[in-house]
């Protein structure tokens, strides 16, 4: 009944966007960041996810990122990623905004994506600006720029860094147009990503949240669907298809 209502809201929405976080990739075996089983409960983010950590201890920094790259390489998109891709191809979803640095949305077939926190497969040279997309996990630790020999940096947003301006601008402008946002698998605790649903809400739009547990966004949500993204999203898609036929 509840999912029928979600499908109904998606079908009648004028401009639907989605915001995803680590929870959607948890169903593909990738770790989330916060909570009991979160990465930041086991590893201090100051040691592996700050610009200072990269600059002062590049070897330790890169060992962590190589572990993450290896996990992403092995992971495959799940039914939640695929359902979002299908929501796009069927014309319902106008923009997918993700905080995830993995490439599972792309591999599932999503095309209209804004990656707020960057992309784990892309590397950039902080000295000469060289950029490349890795095709495999680097064997040299830390990997070095082929142009100037400086240590390469993964093109992800580290704590202490600003978001890519084009990405956050596009996300904000889509949220200003949106009358419905699906917020999936995020704690909503990292800004500015966590405040995007409020842009939708503030101009009269609605928030539907899908999460295994309440988050910082739940109190603003019009509907909170408790469950795994890989389980709930395909069911919503099925309801949509049934109501269309
Ligand atoms: P968090 O780890 O903060 O939150 C993950 C959320 O997913 C939690 O609210 C969980 O309850 C929920 N969750 C877990 N499993 C789920 C499932 N199977 N289905 C649905 N929900 C599930 O991750 P994010 O909110 O993505 O930054 O964290 C935001 C940013 O903080 C990340 O992008 C990362 C991190 O530092 C960078 O990588 C730059």
PDB file of C-alpha atoms and ligand atoms in Angstrom:
ATOM      1  CA  UNK A   1       0.000   0.000   0.000  1.00  0.00           C
ATOM      2  CA  UNK A   2       2.780   2.370   1.050  1.00  0.00           C
ATOM      3  CA  UNK A   3       4.826   1.530  -2.079  1.00  0.00           C
ATOM      4  CA  UNK A   4       1.751   2.039  -4.292  1.00  0.00           C
ATOM      5  CA  UNK A   5       1.564   5.554  -2.847  1.00  0.00           C
ATOM      6  CA  UNK A   6       5.262   6.126  -3.605  1.00  0.00           C
ATOM      7  CA  UNK A   7       4.706   4.927  -7.194  1.00  0.00           C
ATOM      8  CA  UNK A   8       1.731   7.260  -7.491  1.00  0.00           C
ATOM      9  CA  UNK A   9       3.805  10.235  -6.310  1.00  0.00           C
ATOM     10  CA  UNK A  10       6.579   9.359  -8.796  1.00  0.00           C
ATOM     11  CA  UNK A  11       4.076   9.022 -11.649  1.00  0.00           C
ATOM     12  CA  UNK A  12       2.519  12.421 -10.956  1.00  0.00           C
ATOM     13  CA  UNK A  13       5.742  14.278 -10.147  1.00  0.00           C
ATOM     14  CA  UNK A  14       6.641  17.116 -12.499  1.00  0.00           C
ATOM     15  CA  UNK A  15      10.382  16.884 -11.863  1.00  0.00           C
ATOM     16  CA  UNK A  16      11.845  13.969  -9.921  1.00  0.00           C
ATOM     17  CA  UNK A  17      15.415  13.851  -8.624  1.00  0.00           C
ATOM     18  CA  UNK A  18      17.193  11.328  -6.408  1.00  0.00           C
ATOM     19  CA  UNK A  19      20.004  11.643  -3.896  1.00  0.00           C
ATOM     20  CA  UNK A  20      21.950   8.504  -3.050  1.00  0.00           C
ATOM     21  CA  UNK A  21      24.571   7.634  -0.466  1.00  0.00           C
ATOM     22  CA  UNK A  22      26.681   4.677   0.609  1.00  0.00           C
ATOM     23  CA  UNK A  23      23.593   2.676   1.694  1.00  0.00           C
ATOM     24  CA  UNK A  24      22.614   1.863  -1.895  1.00  0.00           C
ATOM     25  CA  UNK A  25      26.043   0.342  -2.556  1.00  0.00           C
ATOM     26  CA  UNK A  26      25.956  -1.538   0.765  1.00  0.00           C
ATOM     27  CA  UNK A  27      23.695  -4.034  -1.010  1.00  0.00           C
ATOM     28  CA  UNK A  28      26.598  -4.633  -3.432  1.00  0.00           C
ATOM     29  CA  UNK A  29      28.923  -5.404  -0.544  1.00  0.00           C
ATOM     30  CA  UNK A  30      30.617  -1.992  -0.241  1.00  0.00           C
ATOM     31  CA  UNK A  31      31.002  -0.630   3.291  1.00  0.00           C
ATOM     32  CA  UNK A  32      29.070   2.390   4.551  1.00  0.00           C
ATOM     33  CA  UNK A  33      30.913   5.148   6.454  1.00  0.00           C
ATOM     34  CA  UNK A  34      29.023   5.742   9.687  1.00  0.00           C
ATOM     35  CA  UNK A  35      27.434   3.590  12.370  1.00  0.00           C
ATOM     36  CA  UNK A  36      28.645   0.414  14.036  1.00  0.00           C
ATOM     37  CA  UNK A  37      29.888  -1.236  10.842  1.00  0.00           C
ATOM     38  CA  UNK A  38      30.934   1.992   9.154  1.00  0.00           C
ATOM     39  CA  UNK A  39      34.470   2.552   7.849  1.00  0.00           C
ATOM     40  CA  UNK A  40      34.890   5.677   9.997  1.00  0.00           C
ATOM     41  CA  UNK A  41      34.220   3.552  13.095  1.00  0.00           C
ATOM     42  CA  UNK A  42      37.225   1.397  12.233  1.00  0.00           C
ATOM     43  CA  UNK A  43      39.611   3.840  10.568  1.00  0.00           C
ATOM     44  CA  UNK A  44      40.167   7.448  11.589  1.00  0.00           C
ATOM     45  CA  UNK A  45      39.142   9.562   8.554  1.00  0.00           C
ATOM     46  CA  UNK A  46      41.798  12.124   9.559  1.00  0.00           C
ATOM     47  CA  UNK A  47      44.396   9.522   8.611  1.00  0.00           C
ATOM     48  CA  UNK A  48      43.053   8.541   5.192  1.00  0.00           C
ATOM     49  CA  UNK A  49      40.419  10.993   3.980  1.00  0.00           C
ATOM     50  CA  UNK A  50      41.788  14.488   4.526  1.00  0.00           C
ATOM     51  CA  UNK A  51      43.942  16.645   2.295  1.00  0.00           C
ATOM     52  CA  UNK A  52      46.561  16.732   5.112  1.00  0.00           C
ATOM     53  CA  UNK A  53      46.666  12.907   5.181  1.00  0.00           C
ATOM     54  CA  UNK A  54      47.290  12.853   1.421  1.00  0.00           C
ATOM     55  CA  UNK A  55      50.003  15.482   1.586  1.00  0.00           C
ATOM     56  CA  UNK A  56      51.843  14.236   4.692  1.00  0.00           C
ATOM     57  CA  UNK A  57      51.386  10.443   4.524  1.00  0.00           C
ATOM     58  CA  UNK A  58      50.703   9.595   0.854  1.00  0.00           C
ATOM     59  CA  UNK A  59      51.700   5.962   1.243  1.00  0.00           C
ATOM     60  CA  UNK A  60      49.243   5.246   4.102  1.00  0.00           C
ATOM     61  CA  UNK A  61      46.614   7.331   2.309  1.00  0.00           C
ATOM     62  CA  UNK A  62      47.018   5.392  -0.952  1.00  0.00           C
ATOM     63  CA  UNK A  63      47.030   1.985   0.773  1.00  0.00           C
ATOM     64  CA  UNK A  64      43.539   2.773   2.064  1.00  0.00           C
ATOM     65  CA  UNK A  65      42.349   4.049  -1.320  1.00  0.00           C
ATOM     66  CA  UNK A  66      43.722   0.969  -3.047  1.00  0.00           C
ATOM     67  CA  UNK A  67      41.717  -1.215  -0.646  1.00  0.00           C
ATOM     68  CA  UNK A  68      38.607   0.775  -1.559  1.00  0.00           C
ATOM     69  CA  UNK A  69      39.380   0.541  -5.291  1.00  0.00           C
ATOM     70  CA  UNK A  70      39.794  -3.227  -4.989  1.00  0.00           C
ATOM     71  CA  UNK A  71      36.389  -3.511  -3.309  1.00  0.00           C
ATOM     72  CA  UNK A  72      34.729  -1.350  -5.976  1.00  0.00           C
ATOM     73  CA  UNK A  73      36.389  -3.387  -8.726  1.00  0.00           C
ATOM     74  CA  UNK A  74      34.855  -6.601  -7.347  1.00  0.00           C
ATOM     75  CA  UNK A  75      31.408  -5.128  -6.625  1.00  0.00           C
ATOM     76  CA  UNK A  76      28.550  -5.302  -9.121  1.00  0.00           C
ATOM     77  CA  UNK A  77      25.492  -3.047  -9.381  1.00  0.00           C
ATOM     78  CA  UNK A  78      22.501  -4.346  -7.439  1.00  0.00           C
ATOM     79  CA  UNK A  79      18.762  -4.228  -8.086  1.00  0.00           C
ATOM     80  CA  UNK A  80      18.558  -0.776  -6.449  1.00  0.00           C
ATOM     81  CA  UNK A  81      21.102   0.763  -8.842  1.00  0.00           C
ATOM     82  CA  UNK A  82      19.330  -0.938 -11.755  1.00  0.00           C
ATOM     83  CA  UNK A  83      15.896   0.303 -10.687  1.00  0.00           C
ATOM     84  CA  UNK A  84      17.187   3.897 -10.602  1.00  0.00           C
ATOM     85  CA  UNK A  85      18.683   3.470 -14.095  1.00  0.00           C
ATOM     86  CA  UNK A  86      15.315   2.209 -15.305  1.00  0.00           C
ATOM     87  CA  UNK A  87      13.516   5.127 -13.652  1.00  0.00           C
ATOM     88  CA  UNK A  88      15.744   7.368 -15.789  1.00  0.00           C
ATOM     89  CA  UNK A  89      15.254   5.515 -19.084  1.00  0.00           C
ATOM     90  CA  UNK A  90      11.510   5.384 -18.536  1.00  0.00           C
ATOM     91  CA  UNK A  91      11.540   9.179 -18.219  1.00  0.00           C
ATOM     92  CA  UNK A  92      10.587   9.541 -14.558  1.00  0.00           C
ATOM     93  CA  UNK A  93      13.960  10.419 -13.029  1.00  0.00           C
ATOM     94  CA  UNK A  94      15.437  13.681 -14.292  1.00  0.00           C
ATOM     95  CA  UNK A  95      18.722  13.697 -12.334  1.00  0.00           C
ATOM     96  CA  UNK A  96      20.540  11.297 -10.064  1.00  0.00           C
ATOM     97  CA  UNK A  97      22.709  13.088  -7.521  1.00  0.00           C
ATOM     98  CA  UNK A  98      25.114  10.766  -5.759  1.00  0.00           C
ATOM     99  CA  UNK A  99      27.626  11.145  -2.963  1.00  0.00           C
ATOM    100  CA  UNK A 100      29.118   7.790  -3.909  1.00  0.00           C
ATOM    101  CA  UNK A 101      32.539   7.741  -5.509  1.00  0.00           C
ATOM    102  CA  UNK A 102      32.073   4.187  -6.829  1.00  0.00           C
ATOM    103  CA  UNK A 103      30.894   3.640 -10.413  1.00  0.00           C
ATOM    104  CA  UNK A 104      27.977   1.300  -9.708  1.00  0.00           C
ATOM    105  CA  UNK A 105      25.282   3.747 -10.868  1.00  0.00           C
ATOM    106  CA  UNK A 106      27.069   4.182 -14.202  1.00  0.00           C
ATOM    107  CA  UNK A 107      27.594   0.445 -14.573  1.00  0.00           C
ATOM    108  CA  UNK A 108      23.877  -0.096 -13.887  1.00  0.00           C
ATOM    109  CA  UNK A 109      23.096   2.206 -16.830  1.00  0.00           C
ATOM    110  CA  UNK A 110      22.377   5.593 -15.231  1.00  0.00           C
ATOM    111  CA  UNK A 111      23.525   8.458 -17.448  1.00  0.00           C
ATOM    112  CA  UNK A 112      22.162  11.648 -15.963  1.00  0.00           C
ATOM    113  CA  UNK A 113      24.373  11.642 -12.885  1.00  0.00           C
ATOM    114  CA  UNK A 114      26.008  14.300 -10.791  1.00  0.00           C
ATOM    115  CA  UNK A 115      28.862  12.949  -8.672  1.00  0.00           C
ATOM    116  CA  UNK A 116      29.103  15.377  -5.772  1.00  0.00           C
ATOM    117  CA  UNK A 117      32.100  13.736  -4.121  1.00  0.00           C
ATOM    118  CA  UNK A 118      34.038  12.819  -7.257  1.00  0.00           C
ATOM    119  CA  UNK A 119      35.022   9.509  -8.765  1.00  0.00           C
ATOM    120  CA  UNK A 120      37.369   6.968  -7.188  1.00  0.00           C
ATOM    121  CA  UNK A 121      38.712   5.791 -10.562  1.00  0.00           C
ATOM    122  CA  UNK A 122      39.898   9.224 -11.661  1.00  0.00           C
ATOM    123  CA  UNK A 123      43.291  10.545 -10.600  1.00  0.00           C
ATOM    124  CA  UNK A 124      44.620  14.061 -10.842  1.00  0.00           C
ATOM    125  CA  UNK A 125      48.103  15.509 -10.463  1.00  0.00           C
ATOM    126  CA  UNK A 126      47.944  18.393  -7.970  1.00  0.00           C
ATOM    127  CA  UNK A 127      51.135  19.854  -9.501  1.00  0.00           C
ATOM    128  CA  UNK A 128      50.649  19.831 -13.293  1.00  0.00           C
ATOM    129  CA  UNK A 129      46.909  19.124 -13.585  1.00  0.00           C
ATOM    130  CA  UNK A 130      47.336  15.816 -15.470  1.00  0.00           C
ATOM    131  CA  UNK A 131      44.115  13.779 -15.224  1.00  0.00           C
ATOM    132  CA  UNK A 132      43.425  10.170 -16.057  1.00  0.00           C
ATOM    133  CA  UNK A 133      40.888   7.434 -15.472  1.00  0.00           C
ATOM    134  CA  UNK A 134      42.469   4.301 -14.034  1.00  0.00           C
ATOM    135  CA  UNK A 135      41.600   1.052 -15.750  1.00  0.00           C
ATOM    136  CA  UNK A 136      43.037  -1.064 -12.954  1.00  0.00           C
ATOM    137  CA  UNK A 137      44.123  -0.815  -9.339  1.00  0.00           C
ATOM    138  CA  UNK A 138      47.559   0.901  -9.255  1.00  0.00           C
ATOM    139  CA  UNK A 139      50.502  -1.345  -8.397  1.00  0.00           C
ATOM    140  CA  UNK A 140      52.865   1.520  -7.594  1.00  0.00           C
ATOM    141  CA  UNK A 141      52.163   2.996  -4.123  1.00  0.00           C
ATOM    142  CA  UNK A 142      51.771   5.923  -4.211  1.00  0.00           C
ATOM    143  CA  UNK A 143      51.070   6.207  -7.948  1.00  0.00           C
ATOM    144  CA  UNK A 144      52.998   8.964  -9.715  1.00  0.00           C
ATOM    145  CA  UNK A 145      52.168  11.388 -12.507  1.00  0.00           C
ATOM    146  CA  UNK A 146      53.524  10.189 -15.885  1.00  0.00           C
ATOM    147  CA  UNK A 147      54.125  13.835 -16.861  1.00  0.00           C
ATOM    148  CA  UNK A 148      55.903  15.319 -13.821  1.00  0.00           C
ATOM    149  CA  UNK A 149      56.496  12.437 -11.340  1.00  0.00           C
ATOM    150  CA  UNK A 150      54.469  14.159  -8.594  1.00  0.00           C
ATOM    151  CA  UNK A 151      52.239  11.933  -6.454  1.00  0.00           C
ATOM    152  CA  UNK A 152      48.775  11.551  -8.010  1.00  0.00           C
ATOM    153  CA  UNK A 153      45.634  12.249  -5.986  1.00  0.00           C
ATOM    154  CA  UNK A 154      42.369  10.339  -6.363  1.00  0.00           C
ATOM    155  CA  UNK A 155      39.801  12.763  -7.751  1.00  0.00           C
ATOM    156  CA  UNK A 156      37.498  12.459  -4.739  1.00  0.00           C
ATOM    157  CA  UNK A 157      36.444  15.196  -2.350  1.00  0.00           C
ATOM    158  CA  UNK A 158      38.507  14.861   0.813  1.00  0.00           C
ATOM    159  CA  UNK A 159      37.552  16.395   4.140  1.00  0.00           C
ATOM    160  CA  UNK A 160      38.770  19.974   3.955  1.00  0.00           C
ATOM    161  CA  UNK A 161      38.142  20.276   0.212  1.00  0.00           C
ATOM    162  CA  UNK A 162      35.359  22.042  -1.649  1.00  0.00           C
ATOM    163  CA  UNK A 163      32.897  20.152  -3.844  1.00  0.00           C
ATOM    164  CA  UNK A 164      33.398  20.383  -7.635  1.00  0.00           C
ATOM    165  CA  UNK A 165      31.620  23.691  -8.430  1.00  0.00           C
ATOM    166  CA  UNK A 166      29.843  22.400 -11.567  1.00  0.00           C
ATOM    167  CA  UNK A 167      28.487  19.377  -9.693  1.00  0.00           C
ATOM    168  CA  UNK A 168      27.025  21.245  -6.735  1.00  0.00           C
ATOM    169  CA  UNK A 169      25.633  23.983  -9.021  1.00  0.00           C
ATOM    170  CA  UNK A 170      23.841  21.411 -11.179  1.00  0.00           C
ATOM    171  CA  UNK A 171      22.537  19.560  -8.104  1.00  0.00           C
ATOM    172  CA  UNK A 172      21.184  22.738  -6.497  1.00  0.00           C
ATOM    173  CA  UNK A 173      19.520  23.911  -9.696  1.00  0.00           C
ATOM    174  CA  UNK A 174      17.823  20.499 -10.172  1.00  0.00           C
ATOM    175  CA  UNK A 175      16.609  20.568  -6.551  1.00  0.00           C
ATOM    176  CA  UNK A 176      15.169  24.042  -7.125  1.00  0.00           C
ATOM    177  CA  UNK A 177      13.112  22.608 -10.009  1.00  0.00           C
ATOM    178  CA  UNK A 178      12.176  19.347  -8.298  1.00  0.00           C
ATOM    179  CA  UNK A 179       8.798  18.716  -6.729  1.00  0.00           C
ATOM    180  CA  UNK A 180       9.869  15.276  -5.471  1.00  0.00           C
ATOM    181  CA  UNK A 181      13.179  13.888  -4.237  1.00  0.00           C
ATOM    182  CA  UNK A 182      13.980  10.278  -3.404  1.00  0.00           C
ATOM    183  CA  UNK A 183      16.644  10.189  -0.700  1.00  0.00           C
ATOM    184  CA  UNK A 184      18.242   6.756  -0.626  1.00  0.00           C
ATOM    185  CA  UNK A 185      20.795   5.242   1.731  1.00  0.00           C
ATOM    186  CA  UNK A 186      22.413   8.362   3.118  1.00  0.00           C
ATOM    187  CA  UNK A 187      22.879   9.504   6.711  1.00  0.00           C
ATOM    188  CA  UNK A 188      22.398  13.073   5.447  1.00  0.00           C
ATOM    189  CA  UNK A 189      25.153  14.166   7.794  1.00  0.00           C
ATOM    190  CA  UNK A 190      27.662  15.500   5.268  1.00  0.00           C
ATOM    191  CA  UNK A 191      27.072  18.989   3.944  1.00  0.00           C
ATOM    192  CA  UNK A 192      26.196  20.405   1.509  1.00  0.00           C
ATOM    193  CA  UNK A 193      24.787  17.114   0.119  1.00  0.00           C
ATOM    194  CA  UNK A 194      22.634  16.552   3.214  1.00  0.00           C
ATOM    195  CA  UNK A 195      20.900  19.900   2.757  1.00  0.00           C
ATOM    196  CA  UNK A 196      19.800  19.283  -0.870  1.00  0.00           C
ATOM    197  CA  UNK A 197      16.484  17.596   0.118  1.00  0.00           C
ATOM    198  CA  UNK A 198      15.620  20.738   2.107  1.00  0.00           C
ATOM    199  CA  UNK A 199      15.894  22.847  -1.054  1.00  0.00           C
ATOM    200  CA  UNK A 200      13.138  20.676  -2.541  1.00  0.00           C
ATOM    201  CA  UNK A 201      11.094  20.832   0.659  1.00  0.00           C
ATOM    202  CA  UNK A 202      11.512  24.610   1.066  1.00  0.00           C
ATOM    203  CA  UNK A 203       9.733  25.378  -2.173  1.00  0.00           C
ATOM    204  CA  UNK A 204       6.851  23.006  -1.524  1.00  0.00           C
ATOM    205  CA  UNK A 205       8.269  19.742  -2.907  1.00  0.00           C
ATOM    206  CA  UNK A 206       8.227  16.408  -1.118  1.00  0.00           C
ATOM    207  CA  UNK A 207      10.876  14.084   0.266  1.00  0.00           C
ATOM    208  CA  UNK A 208      10.552  10.296   0.146  1.00  0.00           C
ATOM    209  CA  UNK A 209      13.311   8.576   2.070  1.00  0.00           C
ATOM    210  CA  UNK A 210      14.429   4.959   1.742  1.00  0.00           C
ATOM    211  CA  UNK A 211      16.827   3.821   4.432  1.00  0.00           C
ATOM    212  CA  UNK A 212      17.337   0.850   6.722  1.00  0.00           C
ATOM    213  CA  UNK A 213      17.167   3.239   9.677  1.00  0.00           C
ATOM    214  CA  UNK A 214      16.164   6.825  10.407  1.00  0.00           C
ATOM    215  CA  UNK A 215      18.684   9.502   9.362  1.00  0.00           C
ATOM    216  CA  UNK A 216      19.194  13.236   9.791  1.00  0.00           C
ATOM    217  CA  UNK A 217      16.724  13.700   6.907  1.00  0.00           C
ATOM    218  CA  UNK A 218      13.902  11.554   8.313  1.00  0.00           C
ATOM    219  CA  UNK A 219      12.277  14.330  10.331  1.00  0.00           C
ATOM    220  CA  UNK A 220      11.786  16.353   7.140  1.00  0.00           C
ATOM    221  CA  UNK A 221      10.597  13.408   5.040  1.00  0.00           C
ATOM    222  CA  UNK A 222       6.988  13.189   3.846  1.00  0.00           C
ATOM    223  CA  UNK A 223       7.354   9.423   3.623  1.00  0.00           C
ATOM    224  CA  UNK A 224       9.959   7.198   5.244  1.00  0.00           C
ATOM    225  CA  UNK A 225      10.246   3.720   3.777  1.00  0.00           C
ATOM    226  CA  UNK A 226      12.314   1.514   6.039  1.00  0.00           C
ATOM    227  CA  UNK A 227      14.277  -1.180   4.231  1.00  0.00           C
ATOM    228  CA  UNK A 228      17.154  -2.037   1.937  1.00  0.00           C
ATOM    229  CA  UNK A 229      17.446  -0.008  -1.248  1.00  0.00           C
ATOM    230  CA  UNK A 230      17.993  -3.148  -3.348  1.00  0.00           C
ATOM    231  CA  UNK A 231      14.734  -4.558  -2.019  1.00  0.00           C
ATOM    232  CA  UNK A 232      12.516  -1.457  -1.980  1.00  0.00           C
ATOM    233  CA  UNK A 233      13.459   0.275  -5.262  1.00  0.00           C
ATOM    234  CA  UNK A 234      12.600  -2.670  -7.567  1.00  0.00           C
ATOM    235  CA  UNK A 235       9.252  -3.015  -5.772  1.00  0.00           C
ATOM    236  CA  UNK A 236       8.489   0.659  -6.396  1.00  0.00           C
ATOM    237  CA  UNK A 237       9.412   0.194 -10.065  1.00  0.00           C
ATOM    238  CA  UNK A 238       7.107  -2.829 -10.287  1.00  0.00           C
ATOM    239  CA  UNK A 239       4.226  -0.794  -8.807  1.00  0.00           C
ATOM    240  CA  UNK A 240       4.917   1.939 -11.366  1.00  0.00           C
ATOM    241  CA  UNK A 241       4.861  -0.513 -14.258  1.00  0.00           C
ATOM    242  CA  UNK A 242       1.670  -2.154 -13.009  1.00  0.00           C
ATOM    243  CA  UNK A 243      -0.093   1.169 -12.631  1.00  0.00           C
ATOM    244  CA  UNK A 244       0.976   2.128 -16.180  1.00  0.00           C
ATOM    245  CA  UNK A 245      -0.299  -1.045 -17.818  1.00  0.00           C
TER     246      UNK A 245
HETATM  247  P1  LIG B   1      26.851   7.037   5.641  1.00  0.00           P
HETATM  248  O1  LIG B   1      27.696   5.879   5.991  1.00  0.00           O
HETATM  249  O2  LIG B   1      26.994   8.263   6.441  1.00  0.00           O
HETATM  250  O3  LIG B   1      25.318   6.603   5.685  1.00  0.00           O
HETATM  251  C1  LIG B   1      24.872   5.446   5.046  1.00  0.00           C
HETATM  252  C2  LIG B   1      23.371   5.336   5.243  1.00  0.00           C
HETATM  253  O4  LIG B   1      22.905   4.217   4.534  1.00  0.00           O
HETATM  254  C3  LIG B   1      22.922   5.172   6.715  1.00  0.00           C
HETATM  255  O5  LIG B   1      21.893   6.111   6.989  1.00  0.00           O
HETATM  256  C4  LIG B   1      22.399   3.727   6.746  1.00  0.00           C
HETATM  257  O6  LIG B   1      21.307   3.587   7.657  1.00  0.00           O
HETATM  258  C5  LIG B   1      21.939   3.530   5.312  1.00  0.00           C
HETATM  259  N1  LIG B   1      21.928   2.144   4.829  1.00  0.00           N
HETATM  260  C6  LIG B   1      22.772   1.122   5.133  1.00  0.00           C
HETATM  261  N2  LIG B   1      22.510   0.042   4.408  1.00  0.00           N
HETATM  262  C7  LIG B   1      21.449   0.355   3.606  1.00  0.00           C
HETATM  263  C8  LIG B   1      20.715  -0.337   2.604  1.00  0.00           C
HETATM  264  N3  LIG B   1      21.015  -1.597   2.275  1.00  0.00           N
HETATM  265  N4  LIG B   1      19.693   0.307   1.998  1.00  0.00           N
HETATM  266  C9  LIG B   1      19.382   1.598   2.330  1.00  0.00           C
HETATM  267  N5  LIG B   1      20.048   2.298   3.272  1.00  0.00           N
HETATM  268  C10 LIG B   1      21.070   1.693   3.891  1.00  0.00           C
HETATM  269  O7  LIG B   1      27.096   7.324   4.079  1.00  0.00           O
HETATM  270  P2  LIG B   1      26.785   8.652   3.256  1.00  0.00           P
HETATM  271  O8  LIG B   1      25.569   9.321   3.748  1.00  0.00           O
HETATM  272  O9  LIG B   1      26.861   8.281   1.831  1.00  0.00           O
HETATM  273  O10 LIG B   1      32.448  11.032   1.519  1.00  0.00           O
HETATM  274  O11 LIG B   1      28.052   9.524   3.649  1.00  0.00           O
HETATM  275  C11 LIG B   1      28.278  10.760   3.034  1.00  0.00           C
HETATM  276  C12 LIG B   1      29.742  10.946   2.731  1.00  0.00           C
HETATM  277  O12 LIG B   1      30.523  10.723   3.910  1.00  0.00           O
HETATM  278  C13 LIG B   1      30.298   9.953   1.726  1.00  0.00           C
HETATM  279  O13 LIG B   1      30.097  10.358   0.397  1.00  0.00           O
HETATM  280  C14 LIG B   1      31.763   9.893   2.072  1.00  0.00           C
HETATM  281  C15 LIG B   1      31.709   9.972   3.579  1.00  0.00           C
HETATM  282  O14 LIG B   1      32.802  10.545   4.207  1.00  0.00           O
HETATM  283  C16 LIG B   1      33.329  10.815   0.505  1.00  0.00           C
HETATM  284  O15 LIG B   1      33.580   9.719   0.047  1.00  0.00           O
HETATM  285  C17 LIG B   1      33.983  12.039  -0.040  1.00  0.00           C
END
